[in-house]
């Protein structure tokens, strides 16, 4: 080996040792690079199509009823075949084939409790999302009167024993459903000193309300709003 080969070998060894001291060695304990799961971007896009569940409002069912269901079973446990109620449900389903009265009643029970409690608490924001303009105005008038007299209402549900459809109608793309609610609740109104002016905090009252909900079946808005209230013995 000539002198030049020895020099080049010495330089190569020197450079190798310098690089090793700067870059270090792999020990086998380093964390590997993260890798996205296959099709994760596509699954994220698909998850954007999640259908919202009933919550603050009564919405439509995300699924259409089975077209093969016989007329006698179509409204089973909701309406008797041949009754005006069944005919009204048929008319609504003709306008909106996603209509499901059982799904509606589930949402109506939640909305009933939410509206009663929001009214007792004077929660105008919650009421606006659930009531028609006319019903909201009448509810707000009572809330204003309570505020004027510095009164507060306390309401607590014991149970909602029944929520049943008693009326259904479809006309000019407007659908209306009337529900009778049977519930038990405790309600009391107090003045600013805490003295009771109405109700009894120790008595469970049996309440029957008949409420009517409506929606425009031609609208993309799936939510029903309270358009009428009443009571029954």
Coordinates of C-alpha atoms in Angstrom, one line a residue:
X1 CA 0.0 0.0 0.0
X2 CA 1.4 3.4 -1.0
X3 CA 1.4 6.4 1.2
X4 CA -1.7 8.0 -0.5
X5 CA -3.9 4.9 0.1
X6 CA -2.9 5.0 3.8
X7 CA -3.8 8.7 4.0
X8 CA -7.2 8.2 2.4
X9 CA -8.0 5.2 4.8
X10 CA -7.0 7.3 7.8
X11 CA -9.2 10.2 6.6
X12 CA -12.1 7.8 6.0
X13 CA -11.8 6.3 9.5
X14 CA -11.6 9.9 11.0
X15 CA -14.7 11.0 9.1
X16 CA -16.7 7.9 10.1
X17 CA -15.8 8.4 13.8
X18 CA -16.8 12.1 13.6
X19 CA -20.2 11.3 12.0
X20 CA -20.9 8.6 14.6
X21 CA -20.2 11.0 17.5
X22 CA -22.6 13.6 15.9
X23 CA -25.4 11.4 14.8
X24 CA -25.3 8.7 17.4
X25 CA -26.3 5.1 17.2
X26 CA -29.8 3.4 17.0
X27 CA -30.4 1.4 20.2
X28 CA -33.7 -0.2 19.1
X29 CA -35.8 1.7 21.7
X30 CA -36.6 4.7 19.5
X31 CA -40.3 5.4 18.8
X32 CA -41.2 4.5 15.1
X33 CA -42.8 7.1 13.0
X34 CA -46.6 7.4 13.4
X35 CA -48.6 6.1 10.5
X36 CA -52.3 6.9 9.8
X37 CA -54.6 4.0 9.8
X38 CA -55.7 3.0 6.3
X39 CA -58.7 5.0 4.9
X40 CA -58.8 7.1 8.1
X41 CA -59.6 10.3 6.1
X42 CA -62.5 8.6 4.3
X43 CA -63.9 7.3 7.6
X44 CA -63.7 10.8 9.0
X45 CA -65.7 12.1 6.0
X46 CA -68.3 9.4 6.4
X47 CA -68.7 10.3 10.1
X48 CA -69.8 13.8 9.2
X49 CA -73.1 12.2 8.0
X50 CA -74.1 11.2 11.5
X51 CA -77.9 11.7 12.0
X52 CA -78.6 13.8 15.1
X53 CA -80.7 12.2 17.9
X54 CA -83.7 13.9 19.5
X55 CA -82.6 16.4 22.1
X56 CA -83.6 20.0 22.5
X57 CA -86.3 19.7 19.9
X58 CA -88.6 17.1 18.5
X59 CA -87.1 16.0 15.2
X60 CA -88.1 13.6 12.5
X61 CA -87.2 9.9 12.4
X62 CA -84.0 9.3 10.4
X63 CA -85.5 6.2 8.9
X64 CA -88.5 5.7 6.7
X65 CA -91.1 3.1 7.7
X66 CA -91.2 -0.3 6.1
X67 CA -93.2 0.0 2.9
X68 CA -94.3 -3.7 3.3
X69 CA -96.1 -3.1 6.6
X70 CA -99.7 -3.9 6.3
X71 CA -102.3 -1.1 6.9
X72 CA -103.6 -2.9 10.0
X73 CA -100.1 -3.0 11.6
X74 CA -98.8 0.4 10.3
X75 CA -99.9 2.4 13.4
X76 CA -100.0 -0.5 15.8
X77 CA -100.1 0.6 19.4
X78 CA -100.6 4.2 18.2
X79 CA -103.9 4.3 16.4
X80 CA -106.7 1.8 15.6
X81 CA -107.2 1.1 11.9
X82 CA -110.1 3.0 10.3
X83 CA -110.1 5.8 13.0
X84 CA -109.7 9.5 12.2
X85 CA -106.4 9.4 14.0
X86 CA -105.1 6.7 11.7
X87 CA -106.4 8.6 8.7
X88 CA -104.6 11.7 9.8
X89 CA -101.3 9.7 10.3
X90 CA -101.7 8.3 6.8
X91 CA -102.1 11.8 5.4
X92 CA -98.9 13.0 7.2
X93 CA -97.0 9.9 6.1
X94 CA -98.1 10.6 2.5
X95 CA -96.5 14.1 2.7
X96 CA -93.4 12.8 4.5
X97 CA -92.4 9.2 4.1
X98 CA -89.9 9.4 7.0
X99 CA -92.6 10.1 9.5
X100 CA -92.6 7.7 12.5
X101 CA -95.2 8.5 15.2
X102 CA -93.3 6.4 17.8
X103 CA -90.1 8.4 17.2
X104 CA -92.2 11.6 17.5
X105 CA -93.8 10.6 20.8
X106 CA -90.4 9.8 22.2
X107 CA -89.2 13.3 21.4
X108 CA -92.5 14.8 22.5
X109 CA -92.1 13.4 26.0
X110 CA -88.7 15.0 26.3
X111 CA -90.0 18.3 24.9
X112 CA -92.9 18.3 27.3
X113 CA -90.7 18.1 30.3
X114 CA -88.2 20.7 28.9
X115 CA -91.0 23.2 28.1
X116 CA -92.6 22.9 31.5
X117 CA -89.3 23.3 33.4
X118 CA -88.1 26.2 31.1
X119 CA -91.5 27.9 31.7
X120 CA -91.1 27.5 35.5
X121 CA -87.5 28.8 35.4
X122 CA -88.3 31.7 33.0
X123 CA -85.9 30.4 30.5
X124 CA -86.9 32.4 27.4
X125 CA -84.0 31.1 25.2
X126 CA -85.0 27.5 25.6
X127 CA -88.7 28.3 25.0
X128 CA -88.0 30.2 21.8
X129 CA -86.5 27.0 20.2
X130 CA -89.6 24.9 21.2
X131 CA -92.6 27.1 20.8
X132 CA -94.4 28.9 18.0
X133 CA -94.4 32.7 18.1
X134 CA -98.0 32.8 19.4
X135 CA -97.5 30.3 22.2
X136 CA -94.1 31.9 23.1
X137 CA -95.8 35.3 23.5
X138 CA -98.4 33.9 25.9
X139 CA -95.8 32.1 28.0
X140 CA -93.6 35.1 28.1
X141 CA -96.6 37.3 29.3
X142 CA -96.9 35.0 32.4
X143 CA -93.2 35.1 33.0
X144 CA -93.2 38.9 32.9
X145 CA -96.1 39.0 35.3
X146 CA -94.1 36.7 37.8
X147 CA -91.1 38.9 37.4
X148 CA -93.2 42.0 38.0
X149 CA -94.5 40.6 41.3
X150 CA -91.0 39.2 42.1
X151 CA -92.3 35.6 42.2
X152 CA -90.5 32.4 41.4
X153 CA -92.0 29.0 40.4
X154 CA -90.4 25.7 41.4
X155 CA -91.5 22.7 39.4
X156 CA -90.3 19.1 39.7
X157 CA -91.5 16.1 37.7
X158 CA -92.3 13.0 39.6
X159 CA -93.2 11.0 36.4
X160 CA -94.7 11.2 33.0
X161 CA -97.1 8.3 33.0
X162 CA -98.5 8.6 29.5
X163 CA -97.9 10.4 26.2
X164 CA -100.5 9.3 23.6
X165 CA -101.5 10.7 20.2
X166 CA -105.2 11.9 20.2
X167 CA -105.2 13.8 16.9
X168 CA -103.4 14.1 13.6
X169 CA -104.0 16.3 10.6
X170 CA -102.1 17.2 7.4
X171 CA -103.2 20.2 5.3
X172 CA -101.3 22.3 2.8
X173 CA -98.0 20.8 3.7
X174 CA -98.6 21.6 7.4
X175 CA -98.7 18.6 9.7
X176 CA -100.3 18.8 13.2
X177 CA -100.1 16.2 16.0
X178 CA -102.0 16.5 19.3
X179 CA -100.7 14.6 22.3
X180 CA -102.3 14.0 25.7
X181 CA -99.7 13.9 28.5
X182 CA -100.6 12.5 31.9
X183 CA -98.0 13.3 34.5
X184 CA -97.3 13.8 38.2
X185 CA -95.4 16.9 39.3
X186 CA -94.8 19.1 42.3
X187 CA -95.1 22.8 41.7
X188 CA -95.1 25.8 44.0
X189 CA -94.8 29.6 43.5
X190 CA -93.2 31.8 46.1
X191 CA -92.9 35.6 46.5
X192 CA -89.7 37.4 47.2
X193 CA -89.9 36.5 50.9
X194 CA -90.2 32.8 50.2
X195 CA -93.9 32.7 51.2
X196 CA -96.1 30.4 49.1
X197 CA -98.6 32.1 46.9
X198 CA -99.6 29.1 44.9
X199 CA -99.1 25.3 44.9
X200 CA -97.8 23.0 47.6
X201 CA -94.2 21.8 47.9
X202 CA -95.3 18.6 49.7
X203 CA -98.2 17.6 47.3
X204 CA -97.8 15.6 44.1
X205 CA -100.4 16.8 41.6
X206 CA -101.9 14.8 38.8
X207 CA -101.7 16.8 35.6
X208 CA -103.3 16.2 32.2
X209 CA -102.2 18.4 29.3
X210 CA -103.3 18.3 25.7
X211 CA -100.7 19.9 23.5
X212 CA -100.5 20.3 19.7
X213 CA -97.3 20.3 17.8
X214 CA -96.8 21.3 14.1
X215 CA -94.2 21.4 11.4
X216 CA -94.0 22.3 7.7
X217 CA -93.4 19.0 5.9
X218 CA -92.0 20.8 2.9
X219 CA -89.3 22.5 5.0
X220 CA -85.9 21.1 5.4
X221 CA -86.2 21.9 9.1
X222 CA -87.2 18.6 10.8
X223 CA -88.3 20.0 14.1
X224 CA -91.8 20.2 15.5
X225 CA -92.9 23.2 17.6
X226 CA -95.6 23.6 20.2
X227 CA -98.5 25.6 18.6
X228 CA -101.3 25.0 21.1
X229 CA -101.9 24.1 24.7
X230 CA -104.9 22.9 26.7
X231 CA -105.8 20.8 29.7
X232 CA -108.2 18.0 30.4
X233 CA -109.7 16.6 33.5

